[in-house]
Amino acid sequence: MATIDDEYRQRADLLDEWVENQRQIAVLQARSASLLSRRIELHDEDVKFDGFHRDIYYRSMVAEYSAAGRIANGTMDKAFSDAHFLSEYPRLWDAFRRGSVTAAHVHEIIGAGFVVSDAVTAGTADAEVQTLFEVSALVIAERCTPAATRVELRSLAAALTGSTVAEQQKRARSERAVTIRSVGDGLALLQIVLPEHLAVAILDRLTRIAQQVIKTRADLDPVLDLDVLDSGENPLRPEDIDPRYDDGTAAYADGVIFGESGTFTTDPLIDPLVDDSSPDLEHPPVDERGIDELRADIVTDLLLGSDPTATRGTALDGIAARVQVTIAATTLAGEDDRLAELDGHGPLLPDDVRALAGRASLWSRLFVDSTGMLVETDSYTPTEAMKRFLHARDQHCRFPGCRMPVHRCQIDHNHDHAKGGRTHLDNLSVFCTNHHALKHPDIDERHRWTARQLPGGDVQWTSPLGRAYADPPPRRVMFV
């Protein structure tokens, strides 16, 4: 009979084998990139004396690999591009060959590195900045998911070449657009390209309105369609229903509600599946839309001029979009033009933040040390001060790799309050609902995670297998 130790060992062995397989996959990805790089060298030889056909030769090469590998042309094009620019990152190449980073990490590093290489080429940054970026990027990539790596690298590149990022963002404003394309089955993709902070705010507001609809839709008054009652093979009309039997007793007291002037409706509180005496009752349809469907319907209502409060539930008009940004006081006052940061996403132009400041109802004054670590925030009352501090410090869910914004997360006592955990900053962290649930005491200990805060603000998660995964607090980027 297997013991608990045997069960844990088996699960641990499976995890170790999976991690090793992932590393080997990355090694194979590096070999594939090397093959693509060699193919690009052959391509360069082909077009050395025929530059006029360079583009068509390249497209032909990509198309062949795309067809042979049954890979989308755009994906194959990105793979060739990444393989080509890897030659500029020798340390990244070595890490890729060892399997320390994946192809997805490589793609994010190269993409973010264009800002740095452009600045070096333009002479606005020293050549050593490229090396600094590569070394820092590897440290980030070896502990973060590709998505989290992208966010941190955008901030890193902005910190190293602030002026270049600002100029690129200003130039990119001209690329704002709205496009549409069919996706089949009567659906279409409506795509809006606009400044990132506005897109984040729009999605946040749609999400919060949808959540309010889900929360309050049970409170909506039922509306019965009388046209349905008065149509079909056996239409139901007021004169067809006598509210009393011949002896004068109520006939449909439990199924029909009568009003003035002969009007009537069925009782929406009676369930025909439960009440066998009223099998023909009509009931309003239940709103079973998911949050994605609701967001799509709500943005349609808003764009087409419908009133979301009247059509989608209660208290929706009071929901405003929210974004969290960080900006130096001197920049906010207009004394300089250092880049701000759209927390959890990357650099933001100071003019955009100044525009937001004119409409904001709350700004938190933060104090950071020389490394960018948040050490203090101003306060009003102790409880609110702690919440504001945690939101400002954590920025997003503190599970490794999770980027759920703080305003959609919960504040957790790392050491359970019911078991003596203090309501103190060194015992509190922000977790999204999905990761918060991992440490719920009702979960069997064989599957339950634990989390504790270490000195300095790191949150150390311990898996059911006893493996520890640390999440350092997000650093505030110092744009200098």
Coordinates of C-alpha atoms in Angstrom, one line a residue:
M1 CA 0.0 0.0 0.0
A2 CA 1.4 3.4 -1.1
T3 CA 2.2 5.8 1.7
I4 CA 1.8 9.6 1.7
D5 CA 5.6 9.9 1.3
D6 CA 5.4 7.7 -1.8
E7 CA 2.5 9.8 -3.2
Y8 CA 4.5 13.0 -2.7
R9 CA 7.6 11.5 -4.2
Q10 CA 5.7 10.4 -7.3
R11 CA 4.1 13.8 -7.8
A12 CA 7.5 15.4 -7.2
D13 CA 9.2 13.1 -9.8
L14 CA 6.5 13.9 -12.4
L15 CA 7.0 17.6 -11.8
D16 CA 10.8 17.3 -12.1
E17 CA 10.5 15.3 -15.3
W18 CA 8.0 17.9 -16.8
V19 CA 10.4 20.8 -15.9
E20 CA 13.3 18.9 -17.6
N21 CA 11.2 18.2 -20.7
Q22 CA 10.4 22.0 -20.8
R23 CA 14.1 22.7 -20.7
Q24 CA 14.8 20.2 -23.4
I25 CA 12.0 21.8 -25.5
A26 CA 13.8 25.2 -25.1
V27 CA 17.1 23.6 -26.2
L28 CA 15.4 22.2 -29.3
Q29 CA 13.8 25.7 -29.9
A30 CA 17.3 27.1 -29.8
R31 CA 18.5 24.5 -32.4
S32 CA 15.6 25.5 -34.6
A33 CA 16.5 29.1 -34.3
S34 CA 20.1 28.3 -35.2
L35 CA 18.8 26.5 -38.4
L36 CA 16.8 29.5 -39.3
S37 CA 19.8 31.8 -38.7
R38 CA 21.8 29.7 -41.1
R39 CA 19.0 29.8 -43.7
I40 CA 19.0 33.6 -43.4
E41 CA 22.7 33.6 -44.2
L42 CA 22.0 31.7 -47.4
H43 CA 19.3 34.1 -48.2
D44 CA 21.7 37.0 -47.7
E45 CA 24.1 35.4 -50.1
D46 CA 21.3 34.9 -52.6
V47 CA 20.4 38.6 -52.6
K48 CA 23.9 40.0 -52.3
F49 CA 23.9 41.0 -56.0
D50 CA 20.2 41.2 -56.5
G51 CA 18.8 43.6 -53.9
F52 CA 15.8 44.4 -56.1
H53 CA 14.3 40.9 -55.4
R54 CA 15.3 40.8 -51.8
D55 CA 11.8 41.2 -50.4
I56 CA 10.2 38.6 -52.6
Y57 CA 13.0 36.1 -51.9
Y58 CA 12.5 36.6 -48.2
R59 CA 8.8 36.2 -48.4
S60 CA 9.3 33.0 -50.5
M61 CA 11.6 31.6 -47.9
V62 CA 9.2 32.3 -45.1
A63 CA 6.3 30.8 -47.0
E64 CA 8.2 27.6 -47.7
Y65 CA 9.0 27.1 -44.0
S66 CA 5.5 28.0 -43.1
A67 CA 4.0 25.4 -45.4
A68 CA 6.5 22.7 -44.5
G69 CA 6.0 23.2 -40.8
R70 CA 2.2 23.9 -41.0
I71 CA 2.8 27.2 -39.2
A72 CA 1.1 30.5 -39.7
N73 CA 3.1 32.7 -42.0
G74 CA 3.1 35.6 -39.5
T75 CA 4.4 33.2 -36.8
M76 CA 7.1 31.9 -39.1
D77 CA 8.1 35.5 -40.1
K78 CA 8.6 36.4 -36.4
A79 CA 10.7 33.2 -35.8
F80 CA 13.0 34.2 -38.7
S81 CA 13.2 37.8 -37.4
D82 CA 14.1 36.6 -33.8
A83 CA 16.7 34.2 -35.2
H84 CA 18.3 37.0 -37.2
F85 CA 18.5 39.5 -34.3
L86 CA 19.7 36.8 -31.8
S87 CA 23.2 37.4 -33.2
E88 CA 23.2 40.7 -31.4
Y89 CA 22.7 39.0 -28.0
P90 CA 25.5 36.5 -27.4
R91 CA 24.6 36.0 -23.7
L92 CA 20.9 35.4 -24.7
W93 CA 22.0 32.9 -27.3
D94 CA 24.0 30.9 -24.7
A95 CA 21.1 30.9 -22.2
F96 CA 18.7 29.8 -25.0
R97 CA 21.0 26.9 -26.0
R98 CA 21.1 25.8 -22.3
G99 CA 17.3 25.9 -22.1
S100 CA 17.3 28.6 -19.4
V101 CA 14.9 30.7 -21.5
T102 CA 12.2 29.8 -24.0
A103 CA 11.6 31.0 -27.6
A104 CA 8.8 33.2 -26.2
H105 CA 11.2 34.9 -23.8
V106 CA 13.7 35.5 -26.6
H107 CA 10.9 37.1 -28.7
E108 CA 10.1 39.5 -25.9
I109 CA 13.7 40.4 -25.2
I110 CA 14.5 41.1 -28.8
G111 CA 11.2 43.1 -29.2
A112 CA 12.0 45.3 -26.2
G113 CA 15.6 45.6 -27.2
F114 CA 14.8 47.5 -30.5
V115 CA 14.3 50.7 -28.4
V116 CA 17.8 50.3 -26.9
S117 CA 19.5 49.4 -30.2
D118 CA 17.8 52.4 -31.9
A119 CA 19.0 54.7 -29.2
V120 CA 22.6 53.4 -29.5
T121 CA 22.5 53.8 -33.2
A122 CA 21.2 57.3 -32.9
G123 CA 23.9 58.2 -30.5
T124 CA 21.4 59.0 -27.7
A125 CA 22.7 56.1 -25.6
D126 CA 26.2 54.6 -25.0
A127 CA 27.1 51.2 -26.5
E128 CA 27.4 49.8 -23.0
V129 CA 23.7 50.3 -22.5
Q130 CA 23.0 47.4 -24.9
T131 CA 25.1 45.0 -22.7
L132 CA 23.4 46.3 -19.6
F133 CA 20.0 45.7 -21.2
E134 CA 20.9 42.1 -22.2
V135 CA 22.3 41.2 -18.8
S136 CA 19.3 42.6 -17.0
A137 CA 16.8 41.1 -19.4
L138 CA 18.3 37.6 -18.8
V139 CA 17.8 38.0 -15.0
I140 CA 14.2 39.0 -15.6
A141 CA 13.5 36.3 -18.1
E142 CA 14.9 33.5 -16.0
R143 CA 12.4 34.2 -13.2
C144 CA 9.3 35.6 -15.1
T145 CA 6.8 34.4 -17.6
P146 CA 7.1 35.8 -21.1
A147 CA 4.2 38.2 -20.5
A148 CA 5.6 39.5 -17.3
T149 CA 9.0 39.7 -19.0
R150 CA 7.6 41.9 -21.7
V151 CA 6.1 44.4 -19.1
E152 CA 9.4 44.6 -17.1
L153 CA 11.5 44.9 -20.2
R154 CA 9.5 47.8 -21.6
S155 CA 10.0 49.6 -18.3
L156 CA 13.7 48.7 -18.3
A157 CA 14.2 49.9 -21.9
A158 CA 12.4 53.1 -21.1
A159 CA 14.5 53.7 -18.0
L160 CA 17.7 53.3 -20.1
T161 CA 16.5 55.3 -23.1
G162 CA 13.7 57.5 -21.9
S163 CA 13.8 60.1 -24.6
T164 CA 13.7 57.5 -27.3
V165 CA 10.6 55.8 -25.9
A166 CA 8.9 59.2 -25.5
E167 CA 9.6 60.0 -29.2
Q168 CA 8.4 56.6 -30.4
Q169 CA 5.2 56.9 -28.4
K170 CA 4.5 60.3 -29.8
R171 CA 5.1 59.1 -33.4
A172 CA 2.9 56.0 -32.8
R173 CA -0.1 58.2 -32.0
S174 CA -0.7 58.6 -35.7
E175 CA -1.3 54.9 -35.9
R176 CA -4.6 55.1 -34.0
A177 CA -7.3 53.3 -36.0
V178 CA -10.5 51.3 -36.0
T179 CA -10.7 48.3 -38.2
I180 CA -13.1 45.4 -38.8
R181 CA -12.9 42.0 -40.3
S182 CA -15.2 39.0 -40.4
V183 CA -14.4 36.0 -38.3
G184 CA -17.3 33.9 -39.6
D185 CA -20.6 32.6 -38.2
G186 CA -22.1 36.1 -38.3
L187 CA -19.4 37.6 -36.1
A188 CA -16.8 40.3 -36.7
L189 CA -13.7 41.5 -35.0
L190 CA -13.8 45.2 -34.2
Q191 CA -10.3 46.3 -33.4
I192 CA -9.3 49.7 -32.0
V193 CA -5.7 50.8 -31.8
L194 CA -5.3 53.6 -29.3
P195 CA -3.0 54.7 -26.5
E196 CA -2.5 51.9 -24.1
H197 CA -3.6 53.7 -20.9
L198 CA -7.0 54.4 -22.6
A199 CA -7.4 50.8 -23.7
V200 CA -6.6 49.6 -20.1
A201 CA -9.2 52.0 -18.7
I202 CA -11.8 51.0 -21.2
L203 CA -11.4 47.2 -20.5
D204 CA -11.5 47.9 -16.7
R205 CA -14.7 49.9 -16.9
L206 CA -16.4 47.2 -19.1
T207 CA -15.3 44.6 -16.7
R208 CA -16.6 46.4 -13.7
I209 CA -20.0 47.2 -15.4
A210 CA -20.3 43.5 -16.4
Q211 CA -19.5 42.4 -12.8
Q212 CA -22.2 44.8 -11.6
V213 CA -24.7 43.3 -14.1
I214 CA -23.9 39.8 -12.8
K215 CA -24.3 41.0 -9.2
T216 CA -27.6 42.7 -9.7
R217 CA -29.4 40.9 -12.5
A218 CA -31.4 38.9 -10.0
D219 CA -32.8 42.2 -8.7
L220 CA -34.3 43.2 -12.1
D221 CA -38.1 43.1 -12.4
P222 CA -39.3 40.3 -14.6
V223 CA -40.9 41.4 -17.9
L224 CA -43.4 39.0 -19.5
D225 CA -44.0 39.3 -23.3
L226 CA -47.8 39.5 -23.6
D227 CA -47.5 38.9 -27.4
V228 CA -46.3 35.4 -26.6
L229 CA -49.3 34.7 -24.4
D230 CA -51.7 35.9 -27.1
S231 CA -50.3 33.9 -30.0
G232 CA -49.9 30.3 -31.1
E233 CA -52.3 27.5 -31.5
N234 CA -53.9 28.1 -28.1
P235 CA -53.7 31.8 -27.4
L236 CA -54.3 32.8 -23.8
R237 CA -56.7 35.8 -23.4
P238 CA -58.2 37.5 -20.4
E239 CA -61.7 36.3 -21.3
D240 CA -60.5 32.7 -21.4
I241 CA -59.7 32.8 -17.7
D242 CA -62.3 33.0 -15.0
P243 CA -60.7 33.9 -11.7
R244 CA -63.4 32.0 -9.8
Y245 CA -65.1 28.6 -10.0
D246 CA -68.8 28.2 -10.1
D247 CA -68.9 28.0 -6.3
G248 CA -67.1 31.4 -6.1
T249 CA -63.7 30.0 -4.9
A250 CA -60.5 31.3 -6.5
A251 CA -59.5 29.3 -9.5
Y252 CA -56.0 30.5 -10.4
A253 CA -55.0 32.4 -7.2
D254 CA -51.6 30.6 -7.2
G255 CA -50.9 31.0 -10.9
V256 CA -52.4 34.3 -12.2
I257 CA -52.1 37.9 -11.0
F258 CA -55.1 40.0 -12.0
G259 CA -55.0 43.8 -12.3
E260 CA -57.4 46.5 -13.3
S261 CA -59.7 46.6 -16.4
G262 CA -59.3 42.8 -17.0
T263 CA -55.5 42.8 -17.3
F264 CA -53.6 39.8 -16.0
T265 CA -50.2 38.1 -15.9
T266 CA -48.8 34.9 -14.6
D267 CA -47.0 34.8 -11.3
P268 CA -43.2 34.8 -11.9
L269 CA -42.6 33.5 -8.4
I270 CA -44.1 30.1 -9.1
D271 CA -41.8 27.5 -10.7
P272 CA -43.7 25.1 -12.9
L273 CA -41.0 22.5 -12.4
V274 CA -41.8 22.6 -8.7
D275 CA -45.5 23.4 -8.6
D276 CA -47.2 20.7 -10.5
S277 CA -50.5 22.5 -10.3
S278 CA -49.4 25.2 -12.7
P279 CA -47.5 23.5 -15.6
D280 CA -48.3 26.2 -18.2
L281 CA -46.9 29.3 -16.4
E282 CA -44.7 31.6 -18.4
H283 CA -41.4 32.8 -16.9
P284 CA -38.9 35.5 -18.0
P285 CA -35.7 34.2 -19.5
V286 CA -32.7 34.0 -17.1
D287 CA -29.7 36.1 -18.0
E288 CA -26.9 33.5 -18.3
R289 CA -24.3 35.5 -20.2
G290 CA -20.7 35.2 -19.2
I291 CA -18.5 38.1 -18.5
D292 CA -17.0 38.2 -22.0
E293 CA -20.4 38.2 -23.6
L294 CA -21.5 41.0 -21.2
R295 CA -18.5 43.1 -22.0
A296 CA -19.2 42.8 -25.7
D297 CA -22.9 43.7 -25.3
I298 CA -22.1 46.6 -23.0
V299 CA -19.5 48.2 -25.3
T300 CA -22.1 47.8 -28.1
D301 CA -24.7 49.6 -26.1
L302 CA -22.3 52.4 -25.2
L303 CA -21.0 52.9 -28.7
L304 CA -24.5 52.9 -30.3
G305 CA -25.8 55.4 -27.8
S306 CA -27.9 53.3 -25.6
D307 CA -28.1 54.0 -21.9
P308 CA -26.3 51.3 -20.0
T309 CA -28.2 52.0 -16.8
A310 CA -31.5 51.4 -18.4
T311 CA -30.6 48.4 -20.4
R312 CA -28.1 46.5 -18.4
G313 CA -28.9 46.7 -14.7
T314 CA -28.6 49.0 -11.7
A315 CA -26.0 51.5 -10.6
L316 CA -23.9 51.2 -13.8
D317 CA -23.7 54.9 -14.6
G318 CA -21.6 55.5 -11.5
I319 CA -18.8 53.1 -12.6
A320 CA -15.8 55.0 -13.9
A321 CA -12.7 53.6 -15.6
R322 CA -9.7 53.2 -13.4
V323 CA -6.0 53.1 -14.2
Q324 CA -3.0 53.3 -11.8
V325 CA 0.0 55.4 -12.8
T326 CA 3.2 56.5 -11.2
I327 CA 4.7 59.9 -11.9
A328 CA 7.3 62.1 -10.2
A329 CA 5.9 65.2 -8.4
T330 CA 8.2 67.4 -10.4
T331 CA 7.0 65.9 -13.7
L332 CA 3.3 66.3 -12.6
A333 CA 4.0 70.0 -11.8
G334 CA 5.5 70.5 -15.3
E335 CA 9.1 71.1 -14.0
D336 CA 10.5 68.3 -16.1
D337 CA 9.3 65.7 -18.7
R338 CA 10.5 62.4 -17.2
L339 CA 8.4 59.4 -18.3
A340 CA 5.7 58.2 -16.0
E341 CA 4.6 54.6 -15.7
L342 CA 1.3 52.9 -16.4
D343 CA 1.6 50.4 -13.5
G344 CA 1.8 46.8 -14.7
H345 CA 2.1 47.8 -18.3
G346 CA 5.1 50.1 -19.0
P347 CA 6.1 53.7 -19.7
L348 CA 3.6 56.5 -20.2
L349 CA 4.0 60.0 -21.6
P350 CA 3.9 62.7 -18.9
D351 CA 1.4 64.8 -20.9
D352 CA -1.1 61.9 -20.7
V353 CA -0.7 61.6 -16.9
R354 CA -1.1 65.4 -16.5
A355 CA -4.3 65.1 -18.5
L356 CA -5.5 62.3 -16.3
A357 CA -4.6 64.3 -13.1
G358 CA -7.1 66.9 -14.0
R359 CA -9.9 64.4 -13.8
A360 CA -8.6 62.1 -11.0
S361 CA -10.4 62.1 -7.7
L362 CA -7.5 60.5 -5.8
W363 CA -3.7 60.7 -6.0
S364 CA -1.5 58.8 -3.6
R365 CA 1.8 60.4 -2.6
L366 CA 4.5 57.7 -2.6
F367 CA 8.0 57.7 -1.3
V368 CA 10.6 55.4 -2.9
D369 CA 14.2 54.7 -2.1
S370 CA 17.1 54.9 -4.5
T371 CA 16.4 51.4 -5.8
G372 CA 12.8 52.3 -6.7
M373 CA 11.3 50.3 -3.7
L374 CA 8.2 51.8 -2.2
V375 CA 8.8 52.5 1.5
E376 CA 5.9 54.7 2.5
T377 CA 2.7 56.4 1.4
D378 CA 0.8 59.3 2.9
S379 CA -2.3 58.3 5.0
Y380 CA -5.6 59.5 6.3
T381 CA -6.8 56.8 8.6
P382 CA -4.9 53.6 9.5
T383 CA -7.1 51.2 7.6
E384 CA -7.3 53.2 4.4
A385 CA -3.6 54.0 4.6
M386 CA -2.7 50.2 4.7
K387 CA -5.0 49.5 1.8
R388 CA -3.4 52.4 -0.2
F389 CA 0.1 51.2 0.7
L390 CA -0.6 47.6 -0.4
H391 CA -2.2 48.7 -3.7
A392 CA 0.7 51.1 -4.4
R393 CA 3.4 48.5 -3.4
D394 CA 2.0 45.4 -5.0
Q395 CA 0.5 46.8 -8.2
H396 CA -0.8 43.4 -9.2
C397 CA -1.4 39.9 -7.8
R398 CA 1.7 38.7 -5.9
F399 CA 1.6 35.1 -7.2
P400 CA 4.7 34.6 -9.4
G401 CA 3.9 35.6 -13.0
C402 CA 0.3 36.9 -12.4
R403 CA -0.4 40.4 -13.6
M404 CA -4.0 40.8 -12.4
P405 CA -4.4 44.5 -11.4
V406 CA -4.7 45.3 -7.7
H407 CA -8.2 46.8 -8.0
R408 CA -9.5 43.4 -9.1
C409 CA -7.7 41.5 -6.3
Q410 CA -8.2 40.8 -2.6
I411 CA -6.0 41.7 0.3
D412 CA -4.9 38.5 2.1
H413 CA -3.6 37.7 5.5
N414 CA -0.6 35.6 4.6
H415 CA -0.7 34.0 8.0
D416 CA -4.4 33.3 8.6
H417 CA -6.0 35.9 10.8
A418 CA -8.1 33.2 12.5
K419 CA -4.9 31.4 13.4
G420 CA -3.3 34.5 15.0
G421 CA -2.0 36.3 11.9
R422 CA -1.7 40.1 12.5
T423 CA -3.4 42.8 10.4
H424 CA 0.0 44.3 9.7
L425 CA 1.7 45.3 6.4
D426 CA 4.3 42.6 6.8
N427 CA 1.5 40.0 6.9
L428 CA -0.6 41.4 4.1
S429 CA -0.4 41.0 0.3
V430 CA -2.7 41.4 -2.7
F431 CA -3.8 38.2 -4.4
C432 CA -6.3 37.7 -7.3
T433 CA -9.3 35.4 -6.5
N434 CA -7.8 32.5 -8.4
H435 CA -4.5 32.4 -6.5
H436 CA -6.1 33.5 -3.3
A437 CA -8.2 30.3 -3.4
L438 CA -5.1 28.1 -3.6
K439 CA -4.3 28.7 0.1
H440 CA -7.9 28.4 1.3
P441 CA -8.0 26.3 4.5
D442 CA -10.8 24.2 3.1
I443 CA -8.5 22.7 0.5
D444 CA -6.9 19.4 1.3
E445 CA -3.4 19.9 2.5
R446 CA -2.1 17.7 -0.3
H447 CA -3.2 20.4 -2.8
R448 CA -3.1 23.5 -0.7
W449 CA -0.5 26.3 -1.2
T450 CA 0.9 28.5 1.6
A451 CA 2.3 32.1 1.3
R452 CA 4.4 34.1 3.7
Q453 CA 6.0 37.5 3.4
L454 CA 9.8 37.7 3.8
P455 CA 11.8 40.7 5.0
G456 CA 11.9 43.2 2.1
G457 CA 8.5 42.4 0.8
D458 CA 9.1 39.2 -1.1
V459 CA 6.1 36.8 -1.0
Q460 CA 7.2 33.2 -0.8
W461 CA 4.7 30.7 -2.0
T462 CA 5.1 27.0 -1.1
S463 CA 3.5 24.4 -3.2
P464 CA 1.9 21.2 -1.9
L465 CA 5.2 19.4 -2.9
G466 CA 7.1 21.8 -0.7
R467 CA 8.7 23.7 -3.6
A468 CA 9.2 27.4 -2.8
Y469 CA 8.6 30.1 -5.4
A470 CA 9.3 33.8 -4.5
D471 CA 7.7 36.8 -5.9
P472 CA 9.6 40.1 -5.3
P473 CA 7.6 43.3 -4.9
P474 CA 7.4 45.3 -8.2
R475 CA 10.1 48.0 -8.3
R476 CA 9.1 51.5 -9.3
V477 CA 11.2 52.4 -12.3
M478 CA 13.3 55.5 -11.8
F479 CA 13.2 57.5 -15.0
V480 CA 16.4 59.5 -15.0

